[in-house]
Amino acid sequence: MSQANDRAAIADTAGDDPLPSALAGNRIVSLDFIRGIAVMGILAANIVAFGQPFSAYMYPDGFLVPHSDAEDWMWVAQFVLIDGKMRGLFTLLFGAGLYLFMEKAWAKGEGRELQVRRLFWLLLFGLVHFYLIWRGDILIYYAVFGLVTMIGIRWAAKTQLIVGLLGYAAGIAMVASFTASPYFIAETGLGEQPAYAELREQLAADKQTTLEEGLAERQVIAEGSYPDYVRHNITDHGGDPLFGLFLFAFESVPLMLIGMALYRFGLFSVGMNPGRQLRWGLAGIAIGSAVTLLIALWVKGIGFSYWSTLAAFMSFSMLPRLPVVLGLAAVLAVVGTRTSGWLAERISAAGRAAFTNYIGTSLVMLLVFHGWAGGLYGELGRSELYLVMLATWALMLLWSKPWLGRFRFGPLEWLWRCLTYWQAFPLRR
């Protein structure tokens, strides 16, 4: 695609899109604020998987320490308020960022090749993160899905929105077909039919294997060395990103397209009516959260069985999650432009350094939990893990603003920018 054609894409879509003033080089303040909320929220979602086996992320009995009645209610609260929502919000912002980056690239006469190079480096960062630091990485998926969504970068905003919504609906059906069915076969009367006997036995074996893998991983993390951990990630989980690409594509690609569209419609720059945006946003949060709460109470009511928790996370909550994610984006965009003060400034600074904070959090957790360092892996319950989360939030808020007061970018943001443009940018202000 020629640079002239890429530059023409702005003119082609200008008629139906009230574009934010990104082309003038202005920062959209709300994006930093929302990104700061999202990167802190992602830690809230991931903290269990940092300090306990990955199975404990969804399944309370996956904890290596007792899960109290109070912590069962914490599971409900996290499921309703955090799980899936922060990742969804971050994905929405990533889509908006893809288009914002291209706006600036087009204005400078650059084409899509620059974005491809940027995403290539993000993929390499993700691979390093996955194999050397923590397997809960999302950067690999964002890099690959970002390349996929570049196919629709020149679509009209309305087309991006419609395709994104239809794709999300199709994704619900697709994911539900293979994440909800195990629950019905393994834990309901359906699976008692002779035709499902063999499959039911296989699902029971799969559950046992997953829990045993958690115990084996505890030995690697709590008692092994760092090289042991890296070797374990490469040899035992080398192909995991491929499965993750399949699993998350049905949610992430549509949300990125929706994020592009909402950015172009002016949602993040409050180009819409702020009062109406707040009302619609709050309505989406309320309705989606109410349905999600019913799902959580159902899971708790049947005793947090293994396959019901997985179905709740990966299938049943996908539909009500969407209005919550969109509602959060709408509300936080308005709040981010109106809120001031030391806390709002520090949250926005954490958002400007979100890439560094995301990777940095994993490094901190490596030092807190691994046996050759802090040695707390498998030792802390949910409530204690939340204390670690709060301390890490404080660390994010403490360092980000002073750093950005002296430097133009977060450390990894600067490195990513230099690699993308293949030139050294000044870091110090």
Short mmCIF file of C-alpha atoms in Angstrom, two decimals:
data_model
loop_
_atom_site.label_atom_id
_atom_site.label_comp_id
_atom_site.label_asym_id
_atom_site.label_seq_id
_atom_site.Cartn_x
_atom_site.Cartn_y
_atom_site.Cartn_z
CA MET A 1 0.00 0.00 0.00
CA SER A 2 1.53 3.35 -1.02
CA GLN A 3 2.10 6.15 1.47
CA ALA A 4 -0.13 8.39 -0.61
CA ASN A 5 -3.00 5.93 -0.28
CA ASP A 6 -2.46 5.61 3.47
CA ARG A 7 -2.48 9.38 3.87
CA ALA A 8 -5.65 9.50 1.81
CA ALA A 9 -7.32 7.16 4.30
CA ILE A 10 -7.69 10.06 6.71
CA ALA A 11 -9.45 12.18 4.13
CA ASP A 12 -11.63 9.26 3.08
CA THR A 13 -13.00 8.81 6.60
CA ALA A 14 -13.00 12.39 7.81
CA GLY A 15 -16.55 12.98 6.74
CA ASP A 16 -18.16 10.49 9.12
CA ASP A 17 -15.69 10.57 12.01
CA PRO A 18 -15.37 13.39 14.54
CA LEU A 19 -11.65 12.68 15.01
CA PRO A 20 -9.79 13.68 18.17
CA SER A 21 -6.93 16.13 17.74
CA ALA A 22 -4.24 13.44 17.72
CA LEU A 23 -2.83 14.73 14.46
CA ALA A 24 -1.86 17.96 16.18
CA GLY A 25 0.26 15.98 18.62
CA ASN A 26 -2.02 16.50 21.59
CA ARG A 27 -2.29 13.77 24.21
CA ILE A 28 -5.77 12.51 24.97
CA VAL A 29 -5.65 12.74 28.73
CA SER A 30 -8.42 10.23 29.35
CA LEU A 31 -6.47 7.47 27.57
CA ASP A 32 -3.64 7.77 30.08
CA PHE A 33 -6.09 7.72 32.99
CA ILE A 34 -8.01 4.69 31.69
CA ARG A 35 -4.79 2.88 30.87
CA GLY A 36 -3.58 3.50 34.42
CA ILE A 37 -6.78 2.02 35.85
CA ALA A 38 -6.50 -0.93 33.47
CA VAL A 39 -2.87 -1.80 34.22
CA MET A 40 -3.60 -1.71 37.97
CA GLY A 41 -6.76 -3.77 37.42
CA ILE A 42 -4.86 -6.38 35.43
CA LEU A 43 -2.66 -6.98 38.46
CA ALA A 44 -5.82 -7.43 40.55
CA ALA A 45 -6.95 -10.09 38.08
CA ASN A 46 -3.55 -11.79 37.87
CA ILE A 47 -2.36 -11.68 41.45
CA VAL A 48 -3.75 -15.14 42.25
CA ALA A 49 -1.96 -16.69 39.27
CA PHE A 50 1.28 -15.01 40.33
CA GLY A 51 1.23 -16.48 43.82
CA GLN A 52 -0.67 -19.75 43.29
CA PRO A 53 -1.02 -22.33 40.47
CA PHE A 54 -2.73 -21.07 37.32
CA SER A 55 -5.71 -23.32 38.04
CA ALA A 56 -6.41 -21.27 41.19
CA TYR A 57 -7.10 -18.22 39.01
CA MET A 58 -10.57 -19.62 38.35
CA TYR A 59 -10.91 -22.58 40.68
CA PRO A 60 -10.68 -21.87 44.45
CA ASP A 61 -9.74 -25.47 45.26
CA GLY A 62 -6.68 -24.96 43.10
CA PHE A 63 -5.14 -22.96 45.95
CA LEU A 64 -2.35 -24.72 47.81
CA VAL A 65 -3.63 -23.20 51.07
CA PRO A 66 -7.20 -23.23 52.44
CA HIS A 67 -9.73 -20.89 50.79
CA SER A 68 -11.93 -19.46 53.56
CA ASP A 69 -15.62 -18.59 53.40
CA ALA A 70 -14.72 -14.90 53.35
CA GLU A 71 -12.37 -15.55 50.44
CA ASP A 72 -15.18 -17.34 48.59
CA TRP A 73 -17.02 -14.01 48.67
CA MET A 74 -13.83 -12.29 47.52
CA TRP A 75 -13.89 -14.66 44.53
CA VAL A 76 -17.44 -13.46 43.80
CA ALA A 77 -16.41 -9.81 44.08
CA GLN A 78 -13.39 -10.28 41.84
CA PHE A 79 -15.42 -12.21 39.30
CA VAL A 80 -18.02 -9.44 39.10
CA LEU A 81 -15.75 -6.39 39.28
CA ILE A 82 -12.40 -7.39 37.79
CA ASP A 83 -12.04 -10.67 35.93
CA GLY A 84 -12.14 -10.21 32.17
CA LYS A 85 -13.13 -6.55 32.51
CA MET A 86 -9.62 -5.14 32.91
CA ARG A 87 -8.25 -7.27 30.09
CA GLY A 88 -11.21 -6.20 27.96
CA LEU A 89 -10.63 -2.55 28.81
CA PHE A 90 -6.93 -2.85 28.02
CA THR A 91 -7.76 -4.55 24.70
CA LEU A 92 -10.20 -1.78 23.82
CA LEU A 93 -7.47 0.78 24.53
CA PHE A 94 -4.97 -1.19 22.47
CA GLY A 95 -7.30 -0.98 19.48
CA ALA A 96 -7.70 2.75 20.00
CA GLY A 97 -3.93 3.05 20.26
CA LEU A 98 -3.44 1.21 16.98
CA TYR A 99 -5.53 3.80 15.16
CA LEU A 100 -4.01 6.72 17.07
CA PHE A 101 -0.53 5.53 16.08
CA MET A 102 -1.59 5.29 12.43
CA GLU A 103 -3.07 8.80 12.53
CA LYS A 104 0.29 10.16 13.54
CA ALA A 105 2.13 7.94 11.07
CA TRP A 106 -0.10 9.04 8.18
CA ALA A 107 0.40 12.68 9.14
CA LYS A 108 4.18 12.18 8.81
CA GLY A 109 3.86 10.43 5.48
CA GLU A 110 4.52 6.98 6.93
CA GLY A 111 2.60 3.84 6.01
CA ARG A 112 1.47 0.68 7.76
CA GLU A 113 4.98 -0.74 7.65
CA LEU A 114 5.83 1.30 10.72
CA GLN A 115 2.95 -0.25 12.66
CA VAL A 116 3.99 -3.73 11.54
CA ARG A 117 7.52 -3.10 12.79
CA ARG A 118 6.13 -1.79 16.10
CA LEU A 119 4.00 -4.91 16.57
CA PHE A 120 6.92 -7.17 15.63
CA TRP A 121 8.96 -5.73 18.50
CA LEU A 122 5.96 -6.08 20.81
CA LEU A 123 5.81 -9.77 19.87
CA LEU A 124 9.47 -10.19 20.82
CA PHE A 125 8.87 -8.42 24.14
CA GLY A 126 5.95 -10.78 24.73
CA LEU A 127 8.00 -13.89 24.00
CA VAL A 128 10.71 -12.78 26.42
CA HIS A 129 8.05 -12.04 29.03
CA PHE A 130 6.32 -15.39 28.53
CA TYR A 131 9.35 -17.67 28.64
CA LEU A 132 11.70 -15.76 30.93
CA ILE A 133 9.41 -13.98 33.40
CA TRP A 134 5.75 -15.09 33.54
CA ARG A 135 3.51 -17.26 31.38
CA GLY A 136 0.44 -15.06 31.88
CA ASP A 137 1.67 -12.74 29.13
CA ILE A 138 -0.81 -10.94 26.87
CA LEU A 139 1.67 -9.02 24.70
CA ILE A 140 2.13 -11.95 22.30
CA TYR A 141 -1.59 -11.99 21.61
CA TYR A 142 -1.85 -8.22 21.27
CA ALA A 143 0.98 -8.18 18.73
CA VAL A 144 -0.55 -10.93 16.59
CA PHE A 145 -4.14 -9.69 16.90
CA GLY A 146 -2.96 -6.15 16.21
CA LEU A 147 -1.56 -7.34 12.89
CA VAL A 148 -4.89 -9.02 12.12
CA THR A 149 -6.91 -5.90 12.90
CA MET A 150 -4.68 -3.84 10.61
CA ILE A 151 -6.74 -5.42 7.83
CA GLY A 152 -9.62 -3.18 8.91
CA ILE A 153 -7.64 -0.03 9.77
CA ARG A 154 -9.08 1.87 6.80
CA TRP A 155 -12.66 0.74 7.25
CA ALA A 156 -15.17 3.38 8.20
CA ALA A 157 -15.65 3.71 11.94
CA LYS A 158 -19.20 2.38 11.69
CA THR A 159 -17.96 -0.66 9.80
CA GLN A 160 -15.31 -1.32 12.45
CA LEU A 161 -17.96 -1.07 15.16
CA ILE A 162 -20.45 -3.36 13.42
CA VAL A 163 -17.83 -5.97 12.48
CA GLY A 164 -16.45 -5.83 16.02
CA LEU A 165 -19.85 -6.36 17.63
CA LEU A 166 -20.81 -9.16 15.22
CA GLY A 167 -17.39 -10.76 15.68
CA TYR A 168 -17.78 -10.64 19.45
CA ALA A 169 -21.21 -12.28 19.20
CA ALA A 170 -19.79 -14.99 16.94
CA GLY A 171 -16.93 -15.43 19.38
CA ILE A 172 -19.37 -16.06 22.23
CA ALA A 173 -20.96 -18.88 20.26
CA MET A 174 -17.61 -20.31 19.21
CA VAL A 175 -15.99 -20.22 22.64
CA ALA A 176 -19.13 -21.50 24.37
CA SER A 177 -19.15 -24.54 22.11
CA PHE A 178 -15.93 -25.86 23.65
CA THR A 179 -15.74 -24.19 27.08
CA ALA A 180 -19.31 -24.67 28.34
CA SER A 181 -19.90 -28.19 27.09
CA PRO A 182 -17.40 -29.81 29.53
CA TYR A 183 -19.48 -28.52 32.44
CA PHE A 184 -22.69 -30.08 31.14
CA ILE A 185 -20.97 -33.39 30.41
CA ALA A 186 -18.81 -33.64 33.54
CA GLU A 187 -21.11 -32.16 36.18
CA THR A 188 -24.75 -32.55 35.10
CA GLY A 189 -27.05 -35.41 34.33
CA LEU A 190 -26.31 -35.05 30.63
CA GLY A 191 -22.95 -36.72 31.12
CA GLU A 192 -24.54 -39.74 32.79
CA GLN A 193 -25.87 -40.94 29.46
CA PRO A 194 -23.92 -43.93 28.12
CA ALA A 195 -22.90 -42.01 25.01
CA TYR A 196 -20.89 -39.57 27.15
CA ALA A 197 -19.33 -42.05 29.57
CA GLU A 198 -15.91 -42.12 27.93
CA LEU A 199 -15.80 -38.33 27.52
CA ARG A 200 -16.84 -37.83 31.14
CA GLU A 201 -13.96 -40.03 32.27
CA GLN A 202 -11.58 -38.07 30.06
CA LEU A 203 -12.74 -34.78 31.56
CA ALA A 204 -12.20 -36.13 35.07
CA ALA A 205 -8.68 -37.16 34.05
CA ASP A 206 -8.05 -33.73 32.51
CA LYS A 207 -9.07 -32.03 35.75
CA GLN A 208 -6.74 -34.25 37.78
CA THR A 209 -3.88 -33.65 35.36
CA THR A 210 -4.33 -29.88 35.63
CA LEU A 211 -4.27 -29.93 39.42
CA GLU A 212 -1.23 -32.22 39.45
CA GLU A 213 0.55 -29.84 37.08
CA GLY A 214 -0.05 -27.09 39.62
CA LEU A 215 1.68 -29.16 42.30
CA ALA A 216 4.57 -29.92 39.98
CA GLU A 217 4.96 -26.27 39.09
CA ARG A 218 5.05 -25.38 42.77
CA GLN A 219 8.13 -27.54 43.11
CA VAL A 220 9.79 -25.76 40.16
CA ILE A 221 8.95 -22.23 41.37
CA ALA A 222 9.27 -22.69 45.13
CA GLU A 223 12.25 -25.04 45.22
CA GLY A 224 13.99 -24.75 41.86
CA SER A 225 16.40 -22.20 40.45
CA TYR A 226 15.64 -19.52 37.89
CA PRO A 227 17.18 -21.60 35.05
CA ASP A 228 14.92 -24.48 36.15
CA TYR A 229 11.92 -22.18 35.79
CA VAL A 230 12.91 -21.02 32.30
CA ARG A 231 13.58 -24.60 31.23
CA HIS A 232 10.15 -25.61 32.56
CA ASN A 233 8.45 -22.84 30.57
CA ILE A 234 10.21 -23.80 27.36
CA THR A 235 9.98 -27.59 27.57
CA ASP A 236 6.59 -28.06 29.25
CA HIS A 237 4.74 -24.97 28.02
CA GLY A 238 6.52 -24.03 24.81
CA GLY A 239 3.38 -24.36 22.69
CA ASP A 240 0.96 -22.63 25.08
CA PRO A 241 0.93 -19.33 23.16
CA LEU A 242 -0.49 -21.10 20.11
CA PHE A 243 -3.48 -22.33 22.09
CA GLY A 244 -3.84 -18.88 23.64
CA LEU A 245 -3.98 -17.31 20.18
CA PHE A 246 -6.93 -19.52 19.35
CA LEU A 247 -8.65 -18.99 22.69
CA PHE A 248 -8.37 -15.19 22.93
CA ALA A 249 -8.80 -14.30 19.26
CA PHE A 250 -12.60 -14.46 19.46
CA GLU A 251 -12.65 -11.76 22.13
CA SER A 252 -9.57 -9.67 21.43
CA VAL A 253 -9.84 -8.98 17.70
CA PRO A 254 -13.46 -7.75 17.95
CA LEU A 255 -12.64 -5.57 20.98
CA MET A 256 -9.70 -4.00 19.14
CA LEU A 257 -11.97 -3.11 16.22
CA ILE A 258 -14.54 -1.68 18.64
CA GLY A 259 -11.78 0.31 20.35
CA MET A 260 -10.72 1.81 17.02
CA ALA A 261 -14.29 2.80 16.25
CA LEU A 262 -14.97 4.33 19.67
CA TYR A 263 -11.76 6.34 19.46
CA ARG A 264 -12.78 7.71 16.07
CA PHE A 265 -16.27 8.53 17.33
CA GLY A 266 -14.66 10.64 20.05
CA LEU A 267 -15.55 8.55 23.09
CA PHE A 268 -12.10 8.89 24.67
CA SER A 269 -11.86 12.62 23.97
CA VAL A 270 -15.46 13.16 25.16
CA GLY A 271 -16.48 14.20 21.68
CA MET A 272 -19.91 12.81 22.50
CA ASN A 273 -22.35 14.39 24.93
CA PRO A 274 -20.62 13.83 28.33
CA GLY A 275 -23.86 13.48 30.29
CA ARG A 276 -25.30 10.98 27.87
CA GLN A 277 -21.99 9.11 27.75
CA LEU A 278 -21.99 8.83 31.53
CA ARG A 279 -25.59 7.60 31.66
CA TRP A 280 -25.08 4.97 28.97
CA GLY A 281 -21.80 3.91 30.55
CA LEU A 282 -23.28 3.51 34.01
CA ALA A 283 -26.23 1.61 32.56
CA GLY A 284 -23.90 -0.82 30.79
CA ILE A 285 -21.88 -1.37 33.97
CA ALA A 286 -25.01 -1.90 36.07
CA ILE A 287 -26.75 -4.31 33.70
CA GLY A 288 -23.65 -6.34 32.85
CA SER A 289 -22.53 -6.52 36.47
CA ALA A 290 -25.98 -7.64 37.65
CA VAL A 291 -25.97 -10.56 35.20
CA THR A 292 -22.38 -11.41 36.10
CA LEU A 293 -23.33 -11.41 39.79
CA LEU A 294 -26.07 -13.95 39.11
CA ILE A 295 -23.51 -16.18 37.39
CA ALA A 296 -21.10 -15.81 40.32
CA LEU A 297 -23.79 -16.64 42.88
CA TRP A 298 -24.76 -19.70 40.86
CA VAL A 299 -21.14 -20.93 40.85
CA LYS A 300 -20.84 -20.32 44.59
CA GLY A 301 -24.21 -21.98 45.22
CA ILE A 302 -23.13 -25.24 43.60
CA GLY A 303 -19.86 -25.26 45.53
CA PHE A 304 -17.32 -23.86 43.06
CA SER A 305 -17.07 -27.07 41.07
CA TYR A 306 -14.16 -27.26 38.65
CA TRP A 307 -15.95 -27.20 35.32
CA SER A 308 -18.60 -24.70 36.42
CA THR A 309 -15.94 -22.14 37.35
CA LEU A 310 -14.22 -22.61 34.00
CA ALA A 311 -17.51 -22.29 32.13
CA ALA A 312 -18.41 -19.18 34.11
CA PHE A 313 -15.09 -17.49 33.33
CA MET A 314 -14.64 -18.52 29.73
CA SER A 315 -18.18 -18.80 28.43
CA PHE A 316 -21.15 -17.63 30.48
CA SER A 317 -19.63 -14.26 31.45
CA MET A 318 -18.58 -13.22 27.94
CA LEU A 319 -21.91 -11.66 27.00
CA PRO A 320 -22.48 -9.54 30.14
CA ARG A 321 -18.78 -8.62 30.13
CA LEU A 322 -19.11 -6.55 26.97
CA PRO A 323 -21.50 -3.86 28.31
CA VAL A 324 -19.34 -3.60 31.44
CA VAL A 325 -16.16 -3.06 29.41
CA LEU A 326 -17.83 -0.52 27.14
CA GLY A 327 -19.46 1.16 30.13
CA LEU A 328 -16.17 1.41 31.99
CA ALA A 329 -14.50 2.96 28.96
CA ALA A 330 -17.32 5.51 28.60
CA VAL A 331 -17.41 6.47 32.28
CA LEU A 332 -13.65 6.57 32.82
CA ALA A 333 -13.19 8.69 29.68
CA VAL A 334 -15.44 11.36 31.20
CA VAL A 335 -13.97 10.99 34.69
CA GLY A 336 -10.43 11.12 33.32
CA THR A 337 -11.00 14.50 31.68
CA ARG A 338 -12.70 16.00 34.75
CA THR A 339 -10.71 14.56 37.63
CA SER A 340 -7.62 16.29 38.98
CA GLY A 341 -5.52 16.02 42.09
CA TRP A 342 -2.54 13.98 43.17
CA LEU A 343 -4.19 10.56 42.82
CA ALA A 344 -5.59 11.19 39.34
CA GLU A 345 -2.21 12.54 38.21
CA ARG A 346 -0.42 9.48 39.52
CA ILE A 347 -2.92 7.08 37.93
CA SER A 348 -2.47 8.88 34.60
CA ALA A 349 1.31 8.69 35.00
CA ALA A 350 1.03 4.94 35.65
CA GLY A 351 -0.98 4.77 32.43
CA ARG A 352 1.64 6.66 30.44
CA ALA A 353 4.16 4.08 31.67
CA ALA A 354 1.72 1.15 31.38
CA PHE A 355 4.09 -1.02 29.33
CA THR A 356 6.86 -0.63 31.89
CA ASN A 357 4.42 -1.13 34.76
CA TYR A 358 3.02 -4.29 33.17
CA ILE A 359 6.42 -5.94 32.68
CA GLY A 360 7.78 -4.41 35.87
CA THR A 361 4.95 -5.93 37.89
CA SER A 362 5.89 -9.39 36.61
CA LEU A 363 9.51 -8.80 37.63
CA VAL A 364 8.43 -7.73 41.11
CA MET A 365 6.22 -10.81 41.43
CA LEU A 366 9.15 -12.98 40.32
CA LEU A 367 11.16 -11.60 43.23
CA VAL A 368 8.30 -11.89 45.71
CA PHE A 369 7.22 -15.45 44.99
CA HIS A 370 10.08 -17.52 43.59
CA GLY A 371 12.01 -19.73 45.98
CA TRP A 372 15.42 -18.29 45.11
CA ALA A 373 14.06 -14.83 46.06
CA GLY A 374 11.09 -14.04 48.33
CA GLY A 375 9.89 -17.64 48.44
CA LEU A 376 6.17 -16.91 48.98
CA TYR A 377 4.78 -18.98 46.10
CA GLY A 378 1.90 -21.17 47.29
CA GLU A 379 2.10 -19.72 50.80
CA LEU A 380 -0.43 -16.87 50.67
CA GLY A 381 -4.21 -17.04 50.58
CA ARG A 382 -6.40 -14.77 48.48
CA SER A 383 -6.70 -12.04 51.11
CA GLU A 384 -2.93 -11.97 51.65
CA LEU A 385 -2.32 -11.86 47.91
CA TYR A 386 -4.54 -8.79 47.75
CA LEU A 387 -2.18 -7.11 50.23
CA VAL A 388 0.71 -7.82 47.86
CA MET A 389 -1.41 -6.31 45.08
CA LEU A 390 -2.04 -3.14 47.09
CA ALA A 391 1.66 -2.76 47.86
CA THR A 392 2.49 -3.13 44.17
CA TRP A 393 -0.18 -0.59 43.23
CA ALA A 394 1.48 1.83 45.64
CA LEU A 395 4.83 1.15 43.97
CA MET A 396 3.35 1.92 40.53
CA LEU A 397 1.86 5.18 41.76
CA LEU A 398 5.02 6.18 43.61
CA TRP A 399 7.56 5.82 40.81
CA SER A 400 5.66 6.67 37.61
CA LYS A 401 5.00 10.38 38.17
CA PRO A 402 8.48 11.37 39.42
CA TRP A 403 10.08 9.41 36.58
CA LEU A 404 7.93 11.11 33.94
CA GLY A 405 8.69 14.44 35.54
CA ARG A 406 12.34 13.93 34.56
CA PHE A 407 12.04 11.72 31.50
CA ARG A 408 9.88 11.81 28.37
CA PHE A 409 8.85 8.15 28.42
CA GLY A 410 8.75 5.13 30.66
CA PRO A 411 11.89 2.98 30.22
CA LEU A 412 10.26 0.27 28.10
CA GLU A 413 8.10 2.79 26.25
CA TRP A 414 11.31 4.57 25.24
CA LEU A 415 13.03 1.34 24.17
CA TRP A 416 9.98 0.24 22.16
CA ARG A 417 9.84 3.62 20.44
CA CYS A 418 13.55 3.53 19.57
CA LEU A 419 13.26 0.04 18.14
CA THR A 420 10.12 0.93 16.16
CA TYR A 421 11.69 3.96 14.46
CA TRP A 422 15.19 2.47 14.58
CA GLN A 423 16.68 5.62 16.03
CA ALA A 424 17.68 6.85 19.47
CA PHE A 425 15.21 9.34 20.91
CA PRO A 426 16.18 11.65 23.79
CA LEU A 427 14.94 10.22 27.05
CA ARG A 428 15.68 12.99 29.52
CA ARG A 429 13.51 16.10 29.40
#
